[in-house]
Coordinates of N, CA and C in Angstrom, one line a residue:
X1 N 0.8 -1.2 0.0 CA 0.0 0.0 0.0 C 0.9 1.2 0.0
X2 N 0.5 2.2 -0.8 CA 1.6 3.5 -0.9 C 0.8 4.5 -0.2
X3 N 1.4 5.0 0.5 CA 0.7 6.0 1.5 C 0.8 7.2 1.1
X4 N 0.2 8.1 2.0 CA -0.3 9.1 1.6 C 1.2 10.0 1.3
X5 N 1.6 11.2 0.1 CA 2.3 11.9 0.1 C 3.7 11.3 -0.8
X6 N 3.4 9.7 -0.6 CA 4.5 9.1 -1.3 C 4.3 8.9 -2.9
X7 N 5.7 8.9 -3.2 CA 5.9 8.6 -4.5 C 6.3 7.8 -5.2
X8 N 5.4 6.8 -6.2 CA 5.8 5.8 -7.0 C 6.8 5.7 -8.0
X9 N 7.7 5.3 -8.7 CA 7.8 5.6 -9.9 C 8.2 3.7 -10.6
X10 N 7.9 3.7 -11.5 CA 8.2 2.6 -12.1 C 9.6 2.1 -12.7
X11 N 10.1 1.4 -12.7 CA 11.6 0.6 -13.0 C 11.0 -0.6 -13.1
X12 N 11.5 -1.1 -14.7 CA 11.5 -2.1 -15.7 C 9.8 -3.1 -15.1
X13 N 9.0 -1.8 -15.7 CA 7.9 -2.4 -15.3 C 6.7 -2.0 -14.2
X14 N 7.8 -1.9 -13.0 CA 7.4 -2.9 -11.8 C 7.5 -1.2 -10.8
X15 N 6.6 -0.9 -10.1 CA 6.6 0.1 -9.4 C 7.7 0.1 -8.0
X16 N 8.2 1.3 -8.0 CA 9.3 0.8 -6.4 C 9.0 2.4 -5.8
X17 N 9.0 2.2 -4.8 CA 8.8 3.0 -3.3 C 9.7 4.1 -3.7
X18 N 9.8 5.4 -3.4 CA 10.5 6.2 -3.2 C 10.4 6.7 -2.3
X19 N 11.2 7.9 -1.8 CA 11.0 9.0 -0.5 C 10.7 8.6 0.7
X20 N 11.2 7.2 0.8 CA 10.7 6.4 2.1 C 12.4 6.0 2.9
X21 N 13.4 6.9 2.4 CA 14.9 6.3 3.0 C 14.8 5.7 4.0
X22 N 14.1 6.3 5.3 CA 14.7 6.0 6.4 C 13.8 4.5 6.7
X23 N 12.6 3.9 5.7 CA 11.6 3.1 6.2 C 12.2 1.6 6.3
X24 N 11.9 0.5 6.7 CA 12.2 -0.6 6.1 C 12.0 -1.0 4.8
X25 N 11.1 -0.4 4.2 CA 10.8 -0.6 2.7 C 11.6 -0.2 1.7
X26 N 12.5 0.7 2.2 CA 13.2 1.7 1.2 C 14.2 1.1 0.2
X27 N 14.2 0.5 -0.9 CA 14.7 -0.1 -2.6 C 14.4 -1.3 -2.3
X28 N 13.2 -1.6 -1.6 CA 12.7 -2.6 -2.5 C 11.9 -2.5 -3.7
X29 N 10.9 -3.4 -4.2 CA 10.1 -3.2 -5.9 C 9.0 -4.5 -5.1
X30 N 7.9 -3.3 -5.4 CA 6.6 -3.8 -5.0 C 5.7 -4.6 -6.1
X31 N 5.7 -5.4 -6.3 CA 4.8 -6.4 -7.2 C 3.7 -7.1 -7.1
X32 N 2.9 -7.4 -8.1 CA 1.8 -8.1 -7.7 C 2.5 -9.3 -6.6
X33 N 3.5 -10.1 -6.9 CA 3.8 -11.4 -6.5 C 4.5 -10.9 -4.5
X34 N 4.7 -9.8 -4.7 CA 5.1 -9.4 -3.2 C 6.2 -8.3 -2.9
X35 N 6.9 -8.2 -2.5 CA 8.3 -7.8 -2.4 C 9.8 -8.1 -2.6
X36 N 10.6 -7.5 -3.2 CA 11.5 -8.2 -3.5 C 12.6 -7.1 -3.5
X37 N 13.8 -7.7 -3.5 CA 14.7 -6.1 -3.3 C 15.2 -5.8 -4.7
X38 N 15.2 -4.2 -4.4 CA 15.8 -4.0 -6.1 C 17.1 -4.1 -6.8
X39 N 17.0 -4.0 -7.6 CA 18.2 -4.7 -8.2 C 19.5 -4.0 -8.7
X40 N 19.3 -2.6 -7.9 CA 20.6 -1.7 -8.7 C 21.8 -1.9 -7.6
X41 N 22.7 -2.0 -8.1 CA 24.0 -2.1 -7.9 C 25.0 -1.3 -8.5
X42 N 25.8 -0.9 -7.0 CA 27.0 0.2 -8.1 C 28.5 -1.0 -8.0
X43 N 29.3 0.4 -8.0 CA 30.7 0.0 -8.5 C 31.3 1.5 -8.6
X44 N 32.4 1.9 -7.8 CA 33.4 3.1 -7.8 C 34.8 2.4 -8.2
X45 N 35.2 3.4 -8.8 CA 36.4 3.0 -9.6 C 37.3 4.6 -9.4
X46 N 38.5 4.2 -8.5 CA 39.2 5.1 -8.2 C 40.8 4.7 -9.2
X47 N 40.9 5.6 -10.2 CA 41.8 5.6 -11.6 C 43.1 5.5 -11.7
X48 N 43.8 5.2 -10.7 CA 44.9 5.2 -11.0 C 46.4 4.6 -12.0
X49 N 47.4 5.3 -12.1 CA 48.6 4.9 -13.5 C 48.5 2.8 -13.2
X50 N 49.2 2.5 -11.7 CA 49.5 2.1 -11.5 C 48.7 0.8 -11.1
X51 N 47.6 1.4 -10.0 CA 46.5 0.7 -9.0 C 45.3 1.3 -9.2
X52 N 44.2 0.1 -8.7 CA 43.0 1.2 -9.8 C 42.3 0.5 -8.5
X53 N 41.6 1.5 -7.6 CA 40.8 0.6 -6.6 C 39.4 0.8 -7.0
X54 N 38.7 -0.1 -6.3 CA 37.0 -0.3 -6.6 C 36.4 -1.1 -5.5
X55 N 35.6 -0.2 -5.2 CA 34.3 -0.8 -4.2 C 32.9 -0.9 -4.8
X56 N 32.2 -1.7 -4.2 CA 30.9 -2.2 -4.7 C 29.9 -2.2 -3.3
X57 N 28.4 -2.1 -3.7 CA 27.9 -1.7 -2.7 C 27.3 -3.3 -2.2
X58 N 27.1 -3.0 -0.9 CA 26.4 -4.7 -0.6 C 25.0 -4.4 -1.1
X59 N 24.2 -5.8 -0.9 CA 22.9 -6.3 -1.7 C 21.6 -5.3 -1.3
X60 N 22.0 -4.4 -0.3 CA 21.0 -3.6 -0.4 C 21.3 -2.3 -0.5
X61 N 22.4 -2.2 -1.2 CA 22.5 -0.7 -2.1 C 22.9 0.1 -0.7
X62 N 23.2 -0.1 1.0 CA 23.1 0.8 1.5 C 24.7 1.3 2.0
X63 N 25.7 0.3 2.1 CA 27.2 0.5 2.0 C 28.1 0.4 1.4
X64 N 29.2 1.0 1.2 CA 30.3 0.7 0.1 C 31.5 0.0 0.7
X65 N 31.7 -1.1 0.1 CA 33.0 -2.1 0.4 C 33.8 -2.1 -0.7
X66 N 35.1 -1.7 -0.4 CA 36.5 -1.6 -1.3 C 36.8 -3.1 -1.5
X67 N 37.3 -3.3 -2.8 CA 37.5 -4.8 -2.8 C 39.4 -4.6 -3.3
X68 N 40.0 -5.8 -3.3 CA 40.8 -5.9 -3.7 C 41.5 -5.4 -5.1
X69 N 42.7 -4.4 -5.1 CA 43.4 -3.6 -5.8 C 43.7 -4.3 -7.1
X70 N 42.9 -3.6 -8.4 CA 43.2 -4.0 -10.0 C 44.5 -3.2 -10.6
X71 N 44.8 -4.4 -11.2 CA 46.5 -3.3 -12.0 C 46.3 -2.9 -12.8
X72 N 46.2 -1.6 -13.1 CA 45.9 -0.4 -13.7 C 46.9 -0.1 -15.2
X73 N 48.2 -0.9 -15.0 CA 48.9 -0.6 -16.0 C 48.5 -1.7 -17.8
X74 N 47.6 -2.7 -17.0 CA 47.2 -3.1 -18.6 C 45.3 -2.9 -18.8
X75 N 45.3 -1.7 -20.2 CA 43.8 -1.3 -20.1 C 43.2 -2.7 -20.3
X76 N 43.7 -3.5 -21.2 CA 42.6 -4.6 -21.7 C 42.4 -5.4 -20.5
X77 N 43.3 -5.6 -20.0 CA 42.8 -6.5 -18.7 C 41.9 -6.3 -17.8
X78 N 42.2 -4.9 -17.1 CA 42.0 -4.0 -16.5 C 40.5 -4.1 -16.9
X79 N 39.9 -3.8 -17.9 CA 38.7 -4.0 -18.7 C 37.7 -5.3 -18.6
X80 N 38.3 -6.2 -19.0 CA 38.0 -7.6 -18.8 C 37.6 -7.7 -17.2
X81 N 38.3 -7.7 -16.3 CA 38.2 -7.5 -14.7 C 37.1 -6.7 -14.5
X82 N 36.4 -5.4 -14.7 CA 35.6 -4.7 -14.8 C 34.5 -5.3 -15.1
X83 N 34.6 -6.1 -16.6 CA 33.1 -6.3 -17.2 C 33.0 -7.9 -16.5
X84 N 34.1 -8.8 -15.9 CA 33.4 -9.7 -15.1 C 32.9 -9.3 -13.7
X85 N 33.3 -8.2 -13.1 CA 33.0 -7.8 -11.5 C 31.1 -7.3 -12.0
X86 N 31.0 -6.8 -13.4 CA 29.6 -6.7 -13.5 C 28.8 -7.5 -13.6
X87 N 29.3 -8.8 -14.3 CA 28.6 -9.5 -15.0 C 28.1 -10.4 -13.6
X88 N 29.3 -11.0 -12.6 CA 29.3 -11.4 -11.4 C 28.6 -11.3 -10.4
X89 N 28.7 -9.9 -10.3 CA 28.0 -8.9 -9.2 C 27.2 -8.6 -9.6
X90 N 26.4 -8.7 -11.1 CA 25.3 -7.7 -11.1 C 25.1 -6.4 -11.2
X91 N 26.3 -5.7 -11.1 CA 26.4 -4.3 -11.3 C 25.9 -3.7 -12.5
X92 N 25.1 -2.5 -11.9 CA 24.5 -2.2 -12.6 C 24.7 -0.5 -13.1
X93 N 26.0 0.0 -12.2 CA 26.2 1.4 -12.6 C 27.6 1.4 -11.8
X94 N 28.9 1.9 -12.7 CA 29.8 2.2 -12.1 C 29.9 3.4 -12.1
X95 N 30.6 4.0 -11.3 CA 31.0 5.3 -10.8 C 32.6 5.5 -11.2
X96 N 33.0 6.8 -11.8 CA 34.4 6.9 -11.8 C 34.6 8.4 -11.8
X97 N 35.9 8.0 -10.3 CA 36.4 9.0 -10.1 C 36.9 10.2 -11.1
X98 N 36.3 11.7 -11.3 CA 36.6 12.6 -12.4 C 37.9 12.8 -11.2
X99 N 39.2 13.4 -10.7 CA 40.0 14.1 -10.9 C 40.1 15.2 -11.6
X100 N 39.1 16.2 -11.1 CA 38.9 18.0 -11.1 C 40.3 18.6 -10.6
X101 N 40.6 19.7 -11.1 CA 41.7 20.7 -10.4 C 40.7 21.4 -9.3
X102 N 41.9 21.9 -8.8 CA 41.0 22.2 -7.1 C 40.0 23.6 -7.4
X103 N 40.5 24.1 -8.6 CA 39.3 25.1 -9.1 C 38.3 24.6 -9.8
X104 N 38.2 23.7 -10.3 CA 37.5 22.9 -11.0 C 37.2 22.7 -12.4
X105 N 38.6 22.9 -12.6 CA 38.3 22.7 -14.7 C 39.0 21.4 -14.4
X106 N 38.9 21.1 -15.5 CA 39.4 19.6 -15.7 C 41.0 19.6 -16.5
X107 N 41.6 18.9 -15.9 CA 43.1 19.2 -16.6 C 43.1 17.6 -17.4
X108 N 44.3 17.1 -17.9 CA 44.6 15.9 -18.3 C 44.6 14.6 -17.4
X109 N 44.5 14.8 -16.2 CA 43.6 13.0 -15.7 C 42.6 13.3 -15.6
X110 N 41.6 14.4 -15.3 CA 40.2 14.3 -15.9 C 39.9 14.0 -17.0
X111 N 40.4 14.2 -18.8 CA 40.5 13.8 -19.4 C 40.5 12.4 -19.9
X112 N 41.3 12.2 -19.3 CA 41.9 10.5 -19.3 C 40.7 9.8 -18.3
X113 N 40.6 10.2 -17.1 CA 39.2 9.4 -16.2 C 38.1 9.6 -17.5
X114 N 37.3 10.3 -18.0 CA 36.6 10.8 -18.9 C 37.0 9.3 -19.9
X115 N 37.9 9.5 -21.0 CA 38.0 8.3 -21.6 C 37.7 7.5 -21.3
X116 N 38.3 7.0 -20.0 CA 38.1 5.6 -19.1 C 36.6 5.1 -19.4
X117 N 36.5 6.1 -18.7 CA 34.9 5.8 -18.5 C 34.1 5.2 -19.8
X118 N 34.0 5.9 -20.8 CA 33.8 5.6 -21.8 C 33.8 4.0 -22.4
X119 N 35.4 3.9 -22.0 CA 36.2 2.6 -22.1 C 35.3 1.3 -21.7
X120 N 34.9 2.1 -20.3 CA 34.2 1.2 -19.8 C 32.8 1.3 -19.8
X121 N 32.3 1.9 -20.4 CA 31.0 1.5 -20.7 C 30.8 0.8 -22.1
X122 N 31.8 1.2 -22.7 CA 31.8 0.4 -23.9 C 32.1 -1.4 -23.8
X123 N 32.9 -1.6 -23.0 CA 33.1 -2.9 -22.4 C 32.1 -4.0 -21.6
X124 N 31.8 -2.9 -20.8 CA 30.5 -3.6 -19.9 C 29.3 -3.8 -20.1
X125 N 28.9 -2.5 -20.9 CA 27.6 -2.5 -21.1 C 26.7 -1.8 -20.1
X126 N 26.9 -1.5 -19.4 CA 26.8 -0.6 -18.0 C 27.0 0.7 -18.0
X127 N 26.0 1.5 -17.6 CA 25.8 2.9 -17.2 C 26.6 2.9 -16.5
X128 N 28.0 4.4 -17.2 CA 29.2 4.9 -15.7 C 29.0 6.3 -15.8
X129 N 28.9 6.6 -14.6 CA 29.0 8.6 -14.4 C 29.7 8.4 -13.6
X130 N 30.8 9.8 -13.9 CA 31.8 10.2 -13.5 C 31.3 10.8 -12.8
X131 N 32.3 11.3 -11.8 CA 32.1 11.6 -10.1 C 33.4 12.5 -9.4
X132 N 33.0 13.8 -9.3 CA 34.0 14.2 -9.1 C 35.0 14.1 -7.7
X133 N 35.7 13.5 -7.7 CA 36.8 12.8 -7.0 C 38.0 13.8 -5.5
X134 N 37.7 15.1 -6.3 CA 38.6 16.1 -5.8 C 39.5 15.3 -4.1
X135 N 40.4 15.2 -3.2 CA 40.7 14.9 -2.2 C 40.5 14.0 -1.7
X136 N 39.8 13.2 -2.6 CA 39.1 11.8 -1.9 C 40.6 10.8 -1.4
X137 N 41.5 10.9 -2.2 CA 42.9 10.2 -1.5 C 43.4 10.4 -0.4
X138 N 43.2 11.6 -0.4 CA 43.7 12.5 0.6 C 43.0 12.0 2.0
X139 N 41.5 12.2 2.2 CA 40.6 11.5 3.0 C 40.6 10.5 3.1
X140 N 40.9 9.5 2.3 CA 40.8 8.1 2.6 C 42.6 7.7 3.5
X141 N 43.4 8.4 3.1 CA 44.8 8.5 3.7 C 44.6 8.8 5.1
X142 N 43.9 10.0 5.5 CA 43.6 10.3 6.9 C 43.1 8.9 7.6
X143 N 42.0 8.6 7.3 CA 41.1 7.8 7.5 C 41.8 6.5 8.3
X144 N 42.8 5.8 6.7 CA 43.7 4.8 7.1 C 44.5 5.3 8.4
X145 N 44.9 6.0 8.2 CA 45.8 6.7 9.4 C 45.2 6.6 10.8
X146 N 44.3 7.1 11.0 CA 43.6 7.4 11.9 C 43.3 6.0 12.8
X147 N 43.3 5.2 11.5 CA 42.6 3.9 12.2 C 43.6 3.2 12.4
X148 N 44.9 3.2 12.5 CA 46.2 2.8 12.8 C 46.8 2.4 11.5
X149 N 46.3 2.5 10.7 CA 46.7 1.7 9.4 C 48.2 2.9 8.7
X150 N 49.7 2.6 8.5 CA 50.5 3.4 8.0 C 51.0 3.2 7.3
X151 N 51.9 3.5 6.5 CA 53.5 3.0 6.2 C 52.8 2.5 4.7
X152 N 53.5 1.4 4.6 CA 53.4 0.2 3.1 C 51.7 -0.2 3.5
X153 N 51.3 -0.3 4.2 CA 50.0 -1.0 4.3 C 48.6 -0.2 3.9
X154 N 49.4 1.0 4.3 CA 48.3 2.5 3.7 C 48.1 2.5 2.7
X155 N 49.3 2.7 1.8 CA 49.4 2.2 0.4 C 48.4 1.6 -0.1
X156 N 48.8 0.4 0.4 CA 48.4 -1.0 -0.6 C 46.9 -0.8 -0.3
X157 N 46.5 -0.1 0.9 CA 44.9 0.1 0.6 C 43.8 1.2 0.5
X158 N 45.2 2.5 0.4 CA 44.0 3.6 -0.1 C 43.6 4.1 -1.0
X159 N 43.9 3.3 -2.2 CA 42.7 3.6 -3.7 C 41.7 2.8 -3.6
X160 N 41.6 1.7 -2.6 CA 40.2 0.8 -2.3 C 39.5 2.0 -1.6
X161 N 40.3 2.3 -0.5 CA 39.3 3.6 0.4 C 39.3 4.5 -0.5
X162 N 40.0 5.0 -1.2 CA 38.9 6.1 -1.9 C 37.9 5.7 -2.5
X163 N 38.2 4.5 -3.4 CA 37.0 4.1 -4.2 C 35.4 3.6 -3.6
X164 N 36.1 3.5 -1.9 CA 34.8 3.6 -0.9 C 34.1 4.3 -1.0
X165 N 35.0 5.1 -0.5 CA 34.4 7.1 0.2 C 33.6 7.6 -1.4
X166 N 33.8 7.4 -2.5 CA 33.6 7.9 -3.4 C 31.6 7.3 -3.7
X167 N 32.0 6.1 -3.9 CA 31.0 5.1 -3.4 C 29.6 5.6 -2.1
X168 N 30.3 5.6 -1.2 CA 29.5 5.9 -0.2 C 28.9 7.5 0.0
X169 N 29.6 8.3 -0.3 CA 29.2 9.6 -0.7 C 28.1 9.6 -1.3
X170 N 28.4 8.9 -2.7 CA 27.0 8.5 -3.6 C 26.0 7.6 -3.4
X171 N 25.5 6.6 -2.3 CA 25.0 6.0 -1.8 C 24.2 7.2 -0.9
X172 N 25.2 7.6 0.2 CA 24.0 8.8 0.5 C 23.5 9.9 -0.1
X173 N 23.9 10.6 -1.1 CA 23.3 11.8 -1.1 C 22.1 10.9 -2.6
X174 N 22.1 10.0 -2.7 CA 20.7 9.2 -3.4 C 19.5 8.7 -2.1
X175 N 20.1 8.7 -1.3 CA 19.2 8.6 -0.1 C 18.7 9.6 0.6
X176 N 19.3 11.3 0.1 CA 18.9 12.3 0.6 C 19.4 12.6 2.2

């Protein structure tokens, strides 16, 4: 039953709840047959020469988990890796970090993220918007830090954390 004030809108078909974040009902898809949860799934992709990290949201779209660091230096692989994390996961929308200048024009890795993206939607088959990235390393560096994490170990896992933070960012501000 859709209550008073709320709003329906339909996806592939099938009507789903909106404006209900905080409810228990909030992304699931209401159907004749019952309730079921819906089915979008992301994917952040933080760009790097070297190391390309990426988080994915769990099955109810409500947190971002960094997964294990992709090597960045071969595109086709790199690509392949992507369009099976979708095919696997079900992903249904990647996110990639834009890398904006701190004024906000885009210089040559926004450019390049821009291509990427491209790259990768051409590969996957999957809707990707770019996402402006600005300090997110920087944040996710704190973050590590903070949480005792230093040295070599920080490294090896703060393009997963940004690709969180980047992730989770976008996770809330869709939840309002």
């Amino acid at each position: 039953m859709v209550g008073a004030g709320e709003r329906v809108k339909l996806v592939g078909g099938l009507p789903v709840r909106s404006g209900l974040a905080g409810s228990p009902f909030w992304g699931y898809v209401l159907s004749p047959r019952g309730m079921a949860k819906a089915k979008t799934r992301a994917a952040a992709i933080d760009l790097g020469k070297a190391r390309v990290g990426v988080a994915v949201t769990d099955e109810l779209g409500l947190y971002a988990h960094p997964r294990p660091l992709l090597d960045g230096r071969n595109r086709k692989a790199l690509l392949e890796a992507l369009a099976a994390l979708a095919r696997d996961e079900g992903i249904t929308r990647f996110l990639v970090g834009l890398p904006l200048e701190m004024n906000g024009d885009e210089g040559p890795a926004a450019r390049r993220a821009a291509a990427f993206a491209q790259a990768v939607a051409d590969a996957t088959g999957v809707e990707v918007e770019l996402i402006d990235e600005r300090l997110t390393t920087v944040e996710a560096a704190r973050r590590l830090r903070d949480g005792g994490v230093s040295g070599r170990k920080s490294k090896e896992r703060v393009d997963g954390a940004a690709a969180a933070l980047l992730l989770q960012a976008w996770l809330d501000g869709r939840r309002g």
